[in-house]
Amino acid sequence: MKYIFLISSSLLLLSCKSGLNTMVTKSYSNSINEESFLSIPLIPGNRISQLKINTHKSDWNYDLTIPKIYKNKKAPLFIVLHGGVGSKNYTKFSSCLVVPGLKDSEGFIFSPSGAWRTWTFDYLEKRILDFITLAKKHWPIDPNKIVLVGYSNGAIAGWQYAKDHSNIFSAMILMGSNCKVREKLNIPIYVIHGTKDNFFPIKKVRKRIIEAKRLGCDITFVEAEGKTHIKACEYTDVLKSSISWLNTEVWK
């Protein structure tokens, strides 16, 4: 079954700059309760649950796919930022697009619920970075194989994270977005864009990708023929193509 995710027209009002204007709060060591994190059983398969947050009374909903774990072998970690589907549909987004698209990577796939407008809120940015810190500390994560995957709003945030966190992410896979890059980004980026995307016209995206490459950005641009913006699940096969790119171009 394919799901159609409605994206609010307010999405078009979001700005996309290659750099965050906010500072991550440093008044506490970790926003995620470590005991809650350690309670996650490392059993291969899918898990939908919650993490306790030290800085908020509410918990953080997430969808997590755990790969088969091998002794003395570390696995990739994918951090998935959904688009304007909001917190209600993030599990559908994960199950119909992200998990089938990335399962061949044999990595951890963490798809949390976030704000429908932007992932660049201070508290969400810190949660993501803190989750990565805990995952590297307690799970068999290869620190050189951490990838951010973003769709729509999540991809817009990804362009910003690419500048501020090049020491954390080895690569990014960004779908359904448009961003005017103003300086060279030091992370390889795999850009997927539908030729029938009605929110971000393909002509403008092509132009900005060319401009970014002129600045020295390492971008692989894949046009998804006939794909629109609101039917995210139609991009599964295109997303699968990013695994070969990671293995041969980024992690070689």
CSV table of N, CA and C in Angstrom, one decimal, residues 73-203:
chain,number,residue,atom,x,y,z
A,73,LYS,N,32.0,-6.5,14.2
A,73,LYS,CA,31.7,-5.7,13.0
A,73,LYS,C,30.7,-4.6,13.4
A,74,LYS,N,31.1,-3.4,12.9
A,74,LYS,CA,30.3,-2.2,13.2
A,74,LYS,C,29.4,-1.9,12.0
A,75,ALA,N,28.3,-1.3,12.3
A,75,ALA,CA,27.2,-1.1,11.3
A,75,ALA,C,27.0,0.4,11.0
A,76,PRO,N,26.5,0.8,9.8
A,76,PRO,CA,26.1,2.2,9.6
A,76,PRO,C,25.0,2.6,10.5
A,77,LEU,N,24.8,3.9,10.6
A,77,LEU,CA,23.7,4.5,11.3
A,77,LEU,C,23.0,5.5,10.4
A,78,PHE,N,21.7,5.4,10.1
A,78,PHE,CA,21.0,6.3,9.3
A,78,PHE,C,20.0,7.1,10.2
A,79,ILE,N,20.1,8.4,10.2
A,79,ILE,CA,19.2,9.3,10.9
A,79,ILE,C,18.3,9.9,9.9
A,80,VAL,N,17.0,9.6,10.1
A,80,VAL,CA,16.0,10.0,9.1
A,80,VAL,C,15.1,11.1,9.6
A,81,LEU,N,15.1,12.2,8.8
A,81,LEU,CA,14.2,13.4,9.1
A,81,LEU,C,13.1,13.4,8.1
A,82,HIS,N,11.9,13.2,8.6
A,82,HIS,CA,10.7,13.2,7.7
A,82,HIS,C,10.3,14.6,7.3
A,83,GLY,N,9.4,14.6,6.4
A,83,GLY,CA,9.0,15.9,5.9
A,83,GLY,C,7.7,16.4,6.6
A,84,GLY,N,6.9,17.1,5.9
A,84,GLY,CA,5.7,17.7,6.6
A,84,GLY,C,4.6,16.7,7.0
A,85,VAL,N,5.0,15.4,7.1
A,85,VAL,CA,4.0,14.5,7.5
A,85,VAL,C,3.6,14.6,9.0
A,86,GLY,N,4.5,15.3,9.7
A,86,GLY,CA,4.3,15.5,11.1
A,86,GLY,C,4.5,14.3,11.9
A,87,SER,N,4.2,14.4,13.2
A,87,SER,CA,4.5,13.2,14.1
A,87,SER,C,3.5,12.1,14.0
A,88,LYS,N,2.3,12.4,13.4
A,88,LYS,CA,1.3,11.3,13.3
A,88,LYS,C,1.6,10.3,12.3
A,89,ASN,N,2.3,10.6,11.2
A,89,ASN,CA,2.5,9.7,10.1
A,89,ASN,C,4.0,9.3,9.9
A,90,TYR,N,4.8,9.6,10.9
A,90,TYR,CA,6.3,9.3,10.7
A,90,TYR,C,6.5,7.8,10.6
A,91,THR,N,5.7,6.9,11.2
A,91,THR,CA,5.9,5.5,11.1
A,91,THR,C,5.6,5.0,9.7
A,92,LYS,N,4.5,5.6,9.1
A,92,LYS,CA,4.2,5.2,7.7
A,92,LYS,C,5.3,5.6,6.7
A,93,PHE,N,5.8,6.8,7.0
A,93,PHE,CA,6.9,7.3,6.1
A,93,PHE,C,8.1,6.4,6.2
A,94,SER,N,8.4,5.9,7.4
A,94,SER,CA,9.5,5.0,7.6
A,94,SER,C,9.3,3.6,7.0
A,95,SER,N,8.1,3.1,7.2
A,95,SER,CA,7.8,1.7,6.7
A,95,SER,C,7.6,1.6,5.2
A,96,CYS,N,7.1,2.7,4.5
A,96,CYS,CA,6.9,2.5,3.1
A,96,CYS,C,8.0,3.1,2.2
A,97,LEU,N,8.9,3.9,2.8
A,97,LEU,CA,9.9,4.5,2.0
A,97,LEU,C,11.3,4.2,2.6
A,98,VAL,N,11.5,4.6,3.8
A,98,VAL,CA,12.9,4.5,4.3
A,98,VAL,C,13.4,3.1,4.6
A,99,VAL,N,12.7,2.3,5.3
A,99,VAL,CA,13.2,1.0,5.6
A,99,VAL,C,13.3,0.1,4.3
A,100,PRO,N,12.4,0.0,3.4
A,100,PRO,CA,12.6,-0.8,2.2
A,100,PRO,C,13.7,-0.2,1.3
A,101,GLY,N,13.9,1.1,1.4
A,101,GLY,CA,14.9,1.8,0.6
A,101,GLY,C,16.3,1.6,1.1
A,102,LEU,N,16.4,1.4,2.4
A,102,LEU,CA,17.8,1.4,3.0
A,102,LEU,C,18.1,0.0,3.6
A,103,LYS,N,17.2,-1.0,3.6
A,103,LYS,CA,17.4,-2.2,4.3
A,103,LYS,C,18.7,-3.0,3.8
A,104,ASP,N,19.1,-2.8,2.5
A,104,ASP,CA,20.3,-3.5,2.0
A,104,ASP,C,21.6,-2.9,2.6
A,105,SER,N,21.5,-1.8,3.3
A,105,SER,CA,22.7,-1.2,3.9
A,105,SER,C,23.1,-2.0,5.1
A,106,GLU,N,22.2,-2.8,5.7
A,106,GLU,CA,22.5,-3.5,6.9
A,106,GLU,C,22.9,-2.6,8.1
A,107,GLY,N,22.2,-1.5,8.1
A,107,GLY,CA,22.5,-0.5,9.2
A,107,GLY,C,21.4,-0.2,10.1
A,108,PHE,N,21.6,0.5,11.2
A,108,PHE,CA,20.6,1.0,12.1
A,108,PHE,C,19.9,2.1,11.4
A,109,ILE,N,18.5,2.1,11.4
A,109,ILE,CA,17.7,3.2,10.8
A,109,ILE,C,16.8,3.8,11.9
A,110,PHE,N,17.2,5.0,12.3
A,110,PHE,CA,16.5,5.7,13.3
A,110,PHE,C,15.6,6.8,12.7
A,111,SER,N,14.3,6.7,12.8
A,111,SER,CA,13.4,7.6,12.3
A,111,SER,C,12.5,8.2,13.4
A,112,PRO,N,12.9,9.3,13.9
A,112,PRO,CA,12.1,9.9,15.0
A,112,PRO,C,11.0,10.8,14.5
A,113,SER,N,10.1,11.1,15.4
A,113,SER,CA,9.0,12.1,15.2
A,113,SER,C,9.5,13.5,15.5
A,114,GLY,N,9.3,14.4,14.6
A,114,GLY,CA,9.7,15.8,14.9
A,114,GLY,C,8.7,16.8,14.6
A,115,ALA,N,9.1,18.1,14.6
A,115,ALA,CA,8.1,19.2,14.3
A,115,ALA,C,7.8,19.2,12.8
A,116,TRP,N,6.6,19.5,12.5
A,116,TRP,CA,6.2,19.5,11.1
A,116,TRP,C,6.8,20.6,10.3
A,117,ARG,N,7.2,21.7,10.9
A,117,ARG,CA,7.8,22.8,10.1
A,117,ARG,C,9.3,22.7,9.9
A,118,THR,N,10.0,22.5,11.0
A,118,THR,CA,11.5,22.5,10.8
A,118,THR,C,12.2,21.6,11.8
A,119,TRP,N,13.2,21.0,11.4
A,119,TRP,CA,14.1,20.2,12.3
A,119,TRP,C,15.2,21.0,12.9
A,120,THR,N,15.3,22.3,12.6
A,120,THR,CA,16.4,23.1,13.1
A,120,THR,C,16.0,23.8,14.4
A,121,PHE,N,14.9,23.5,15.0
A,121,PHE,CA,14.7,24.0,16.4
A,121,PHE,C,15.8,23.5,17.2
A,122,ASP,N,16.3,24.3,18.2
A,122,ASP,CA,17.4,24.0,19.0
A,122,ASP,C,17.2,22.6,19.7
A,123,TYR,N,16.0,22.4,20.2
A,123,TYR,CA,15.9,21.1,21.0
A,123,TYR,C,15.9,19.9,20.2
A,124,LEU,N,15.4,20.0,18.9
A,124,LEU,CA,15.4,18.8,18.0
A,124,LEU,C,16.8,18.5,17.5
A,125,GLU,N,17.5,19.6,17.2
A,125,GLU,CA,18.9,19.4,16.7
A,125,GLU,C,19.7,18.8,17.8
A,126,LYS,N,19.5,19.2,19.1
A,126,LYS,CA,20.3,18.6,20.2
A,126,LYS,C,20.0,17.2,20.4
A,127,ARG,N,18.7,16.9,20.3
A,127,ARG,CA,18.2,15.5,20.5
A,127,ARG,C,18.9,14.6,19.5
A,128,ILE,N,18.9,15.0,18.2
A,128,ILE,CA,19.5,14.2,17.2
A,128,ILE,C,21.0,14.0,17.4
A,129,LEU,N,21.7,15.0,17.8
A,129,LEU,CA,23.2,14.9,18.0
A,129,LEU,C,23.4,14.0,19.3
A,130,ASP,N,22.6,14.2,20.3
A,130,ASP,CA,22.7,13.4,21.5
A,130,ASP,C,22.4,11.9,21.3
A,131,PHE,N,21.4,11.7,20.4
A,131,PHE,CA,21.1,10.3,20.1
A,131,PHE,C,22.4,9.6,19.4
A,132,ILE,N,23.0,10.3,18.5
A,132,ILE,CA,24.1,9.8,17.8
A,132,ILE,C,25.3,9.5,18.8
A,133,THR,N,25.5,10.4,19.7
A,133,THR,CA,26.5,10.3,20.8
A,133,THR,C,26.2,9.0,21.6
A,134,LEU,N,25.0,8.7,22.0
A,134,LEU,CA,24.7,7.5,22.7
A,134,LEU,C,24.8,6.3,21.9
A,135,ALA,N,24.4,6.4,20.6
A,135,ALA,CA,24.5,5.2,19.7
A,135,ALA,C,25.9,4.8,19.5
A,136,LYS,N,26.8,5.8,19.3
A,136,LYS,CA,28.2,5.5,19.1
A,136,LYS,C,28.8,4.9,20.4
A,137,LYS,N,28.3,5.3,21.6
A,137,LYS,CA,28.8,4.9,22.9
A,137,LYS,C,28.4,3.4,23.2
A,138,HIS,N,27.2,3.1,22.9
A,138,HIS,CA,26.6,1.8,23.4
A,138,HIS,C,26.3,0.8,22.3
A,139,TRP,N,26.3,1.2,21.0
A,139,TRP,CA,25.9,0.3,20.0
A,139,TRP,C,27.1,0.1,19.0
A,140,PRO,N,27.2,-1.0,18.3
A,140,PRO,CA,28.3,-1.2,17.3
A,140,PRO,C,28.1,-0.4,16.1
A,141,ILE,N,28.3,0.9,16.3
A,141,ILE,CA,28.1,1.9,15.2
A,141,ILE,C,29.5,2.3,14.6
A,142,ASP,N,29.6,2.3,13.3
A,142,ASP,CA,30.8,2.7,12.7
A,142,ASP,C,30.8,4.3,12.6
A,143,PRO,N,31.6,5.0,13.3
A,143,PRO,CA,31.5,6.4,13.3
A,143,PRO,C,31.8,7.1,12.0
A,144,ASN,N,32.3,6.3,11.1
A,144,ASN,CA,32.6,6.8,9.7
A,144,ASN,C,31.5,6.5,8.7
A,145,LYS,N,30.4,6.0,9.3
A,145,LYS,CA,29.3,5.6,8.4
A,145,LYS,C,27.9,6.1,9.0
A,146,ILE,N,27.9,7.3,9.4
A,146,ILE,CA,26.7,7.9,9.9
A,146,ILE,C,26.1,8.9,8.8
A,147,VAL,N,24.9,8.6,8.4
A,147,VAL,CA,24.3,9.3,7.3
A,147,VAL,C,22.9,9.9,7.7
A,148,LEU,N,22.8,11.1,7.3
A,148,LEU,CA,21.5,11.8,7.5
A,148,LEU,C,20.6,11.7,6.2
A,149,VAL,N,19.4,11.2,6.4
A,149,VAL,CA,18.5,11.1,5.3
A,149,VAL,C,17.3,12.0,5.5
A,150,GLY,N,17.0,12.9,4.6
A,150,GLY,CA,15.9,13.9,4.8
A,150,GLY,C,15.0,13.9,3.6
A,151,TYR,N,13.7,14.1,3.9
A,151,TYR,CA,12.7,14.3,2.8
A,151,TYR,C,12.0,15.6,3.1
A,152,SER,N,11.9,16.5,2.1
A,152,SER,CA,11.1,17.7,2.1
A,152,SER,C,11.7,18.6,3.3
A,153,ASN,N,10.9,18.9,4.3
A,153,ASN,CA,11.4,19.7,5.4
A,153,ASN,C,12.7,19.1,6.0
A,154,GLY,N,12.7,17.7,6.1
A,154,GLY,CA,13.9,17.1,6.6
A,154,GLY,C,15.1,17.3,5.8
A,155,ALA,N,14.9,17.4,4.5
A,155,ALA,CA,16.0,17.6,3.5
A,155,ALA,C,16.5,19.1,3.6
A,156,ILE,N,15.6,20.0,3.8
A,156,ILE,CA,15.9,21.4,4.0
A,156,ILE,C,16.8,21.5,5.2
A,157,ALA,N,16.5,20.8,6.3
A,157,ALA,CA,17.3,20.9,7.5
A,157,ALA,C,18.7,20.2,7.2
A,158,GLY,N,18.6,19.2,6.3
A,158,GLY,CA,19.9,18.5,6.0
A,158,GLY,C,20.9,19.4,5.3
A,159,TRP,N,20.4,20.2,4.5
A,159,TRP,CA,21.4,21.2,3.8
A,159,TRP,C,22.1,22.0,4.9
A,160,GLN,N,21.3,22.4,5.9
A,160,GLN,CA,21.9,23.2,7.0
A,160,GLN,C,22.8,22.4,7.9
A,161,TYR,N,22.4,21.2,8.2
A,161,TYR,CA,23.3,20.3,9.0
A,161,TYR,C,24.6,20.0,8.3
A,162,ALA,N,24.5,20.0,7.0
A,162,ALA,CA,25.7,19.6,6.2
A,162,ALA,C,26.9,20.6,6.5
A,163,LYS,N,26.5,21.8,6.7
A,163,LYS,CA,27.5,22.9,7.0
A,163,LYS,C,28.0,22.8,8.4
A,164,ASP,N,27.1,22.6,9.4
A,164,ASP,CA,27.4,22.7,10.8
A,164,ASP,C,28.0,21.4,11.4
A,165,HIS,N,27.7,20.3,10.7
A,165,HIS,CA,28.1,19.0,11.4
A,165,HIS,C,28.8,18.1,10.4
A,166,SER,N,29.7,18.6,9.7
A,166,SER,CA,30.5,17.8,8.8
A,166,SER,C,31.4,16.8,9.5
A,167,ASN,N,31.7,17.0,10.8
A,167,ASN,CA,32.5,16.1,11.5
A,167,ASN,C,31.7,14.9,12.1
A,168,ILE,N,30.4,14.9,11.9
A,168,ILE,CA,29.5,13.9,12.4
A,168,ILE,C,29.0,13.0,11.3
A,169,PHE,N,28.5,13.6,10.2
A,169,PHE,CA,27.9,12.8,9.1
A,169,PHE,C,28.9,12.5,8.0
A,170,SER,N,29.0,11.3,7.6
A,170,SER,CA,29.9,11.0,6.5
A,170,SER,C,29.2,11.3,5.1
A,171,ALA,N,27.9,11.3,5.1
A,171,ALA,CA,27.1,11.6,3.8
A,171,ALA,C,25.7,12.0,4.2
A,172,MET,N,25.0,12.5,3.1
A,172,MET,CA,23.6,12.9,3.3
A,172,MET,C,22.9,12.4,2.0
A,173,ILE,N,21.6,12.0,2.2
A,173,ILE,CA,20.7,11.7,1.1
A,173,ILE,C,19.5,12.6,1.3
A,174,LEU,N,19.4,13.5,0.4
A,174,LEU,CA,18.3,14.5,0.5
A,174,LEU,C,17.4,14.5,-0.6
A,175,MET,N,16.1,14.4,-0.3
A,175,MET,CA,15.0,14.2,-1.3
A,175,MET,C,14.0,15.3,-1.2
A,176,GLY,N,13.5,15.7,-2.3
A,176,GLY,CA,12.4,16.7,-2.4
A,176,GLY,C,12.6,18.0,-1.7
A,177,SER,N,13.7,18.7,-2.1
A,177,SER,CA,14.0,20.0,-1.4
A,177,SER,C,14.7,20.9,-2.4
A,178,ASN,N,14.9,22.1,-2.0
A,178,ASN,CA,15.7,23.0,-2.8
A,178,ASN,C,16.5,23.9,-1.9
A,179,CYS,N,17.7,24.2,-2.2
A,179,CYS,CA,18.5,25.0,-1.3
A,179,CYS,C,19.6,25.7,-2.1
A,180,LYS,N,19.7,27.0,-1.8
A,180,LYS,CA,20.7,27.8,-2.4
A,180,LYS,C,22.0,27.7,-1.5
A,181,VAL,N,23.0,27.0,-1.9
A,181,VAL,CA,24.2,26.8,-1.2
A,181,VAL,C,25.1,28.0,-1.4
A,182,ARG,N,25.6,28.6,-0.3
A,182,ARG,CA,26.4,29.8,-0.4
A,182,ARG,C,27.9,29.6,-0.3
A,183,GLU,N,28.3,28.4,0.1
A,183,GLU,CA,29.7,28.1,0.3
A,183,GLU,C,29.9,26.6,0.2
A,184,LYS,N,31.1,26.1,0.0
A,184,LYS,CA,31.4,24.7,-0.2
A,184,LYS,C,31.0,23.9,1.0
A,185,LEU,N,30.3,22.8,0.8
A,185,LEU,CA,29.9,21.9,1.9
A,185,LEU,C,30.9,20.7,1.8
A,186,ASN,N,31.3,20.3,3.0
A,186,ASN,CA,32.4,19.2,3.1
A,186,ASN,C,31.8,17.8,3.3
A,187,ILE,N,30.6,17.6,2.9
A,187,ILE,CA,30.0,16.3,3.0
A,187,ILE,C,29.4,15.9,1.7
A,188,PRO,N,29.7,14.6,1.2
A,188,PRO,CA,29.1,14.2,0.0
A,188,PRO,C,27.6,14.1,0.1
A,189,ILE,N,26.9,14.6,-0.9
A,189,ILE,CA,25.4,14.6,-0.8
A,189,ILE,C,24.8,14.0,-2.0
A,190,TYR,N,23.9,13.1,-1.8
A,190,TYR,CA,23.1,12.4,-2.8
A,190,TYR,C,21.7,13.0,-2.9
A,191,VAL,N,21.5,13.8,-3.9
A,191,VAL,CA,20.2,14.5,-4.1
A,191,VAL,C,19.3,13.8,-5.0
A,192,ILE,N,18.1,13.5,-4.5
A,192,ILE,CA,17.0,12.9,-5.3
A,192,ILE,C,15.9,13.9,-5.5
A,193,HIS,N,15.5,14.1,-6.7
A,193,HIS,CA,14.4,15.0,-6.9
A,193,HIS,C,13.5,14.6,-8.0
A,194,GLY,N,12.2,14.7,-7.8
A,194,GLY,CA,11.2,14.3,-8.8
A,194,GLY,C,11.0,15.3,-9.9
A,195,THR,N,10.9,14.9,-11.1
A,195,THR,CA,10.8,15.8,-12.2
A,195,THR,C,9.4,16.5,-12.2
A,196,LYS,N,8.4,16.0,-11.5
A,196,LYS,CA,7.1,16.6,-11.4
A,196,LYS,C,6.8,17.1,-10.0
A,197,ASP,N,7.9,17.4,-9.3
A,197,ASP,CA,7.7,18.0,-7.9
A,197,ASP,C,7.0,19.4,-8.1
A,198,ASN,N,5.8,19.5,-7.5
A,198,ASN,CA,5.1,20.8,-7.7
A,198,ASN,C,5.4,21.8,-6.6
A,199,PHE,N,6.2,21.4,-5.6
A,199,PHE,CA,6.6,22.4,-4.5
A,199,PHE,C,7.9,23.0,-4.9
A,200,PHE,N,8.8,22.2,-5.4
A,200,PHE,CA,10.2,22.7,-5.8
A,200,PHE,C,10.4,22.3,-7.2
A,201,PRO,N,10.1,23.2,-8.2
A,201,PRO,CA,10.3,22.9,-9.6
A,201,PRO,C,11.7,22.4,-10.0
A,202,ILE,N,11.7,21.4,-10.8
A,202,ILE,CA,13.0,20.8,-11.2
A,202,ILE,C,14.0,21.7,-11.8
A,203,LYS,N,13.5,22.7,-12.6
A,203,LYS,CA,14.4,23.6,-13.3
A,203,LYS,C,15.2,24.4,-12.3
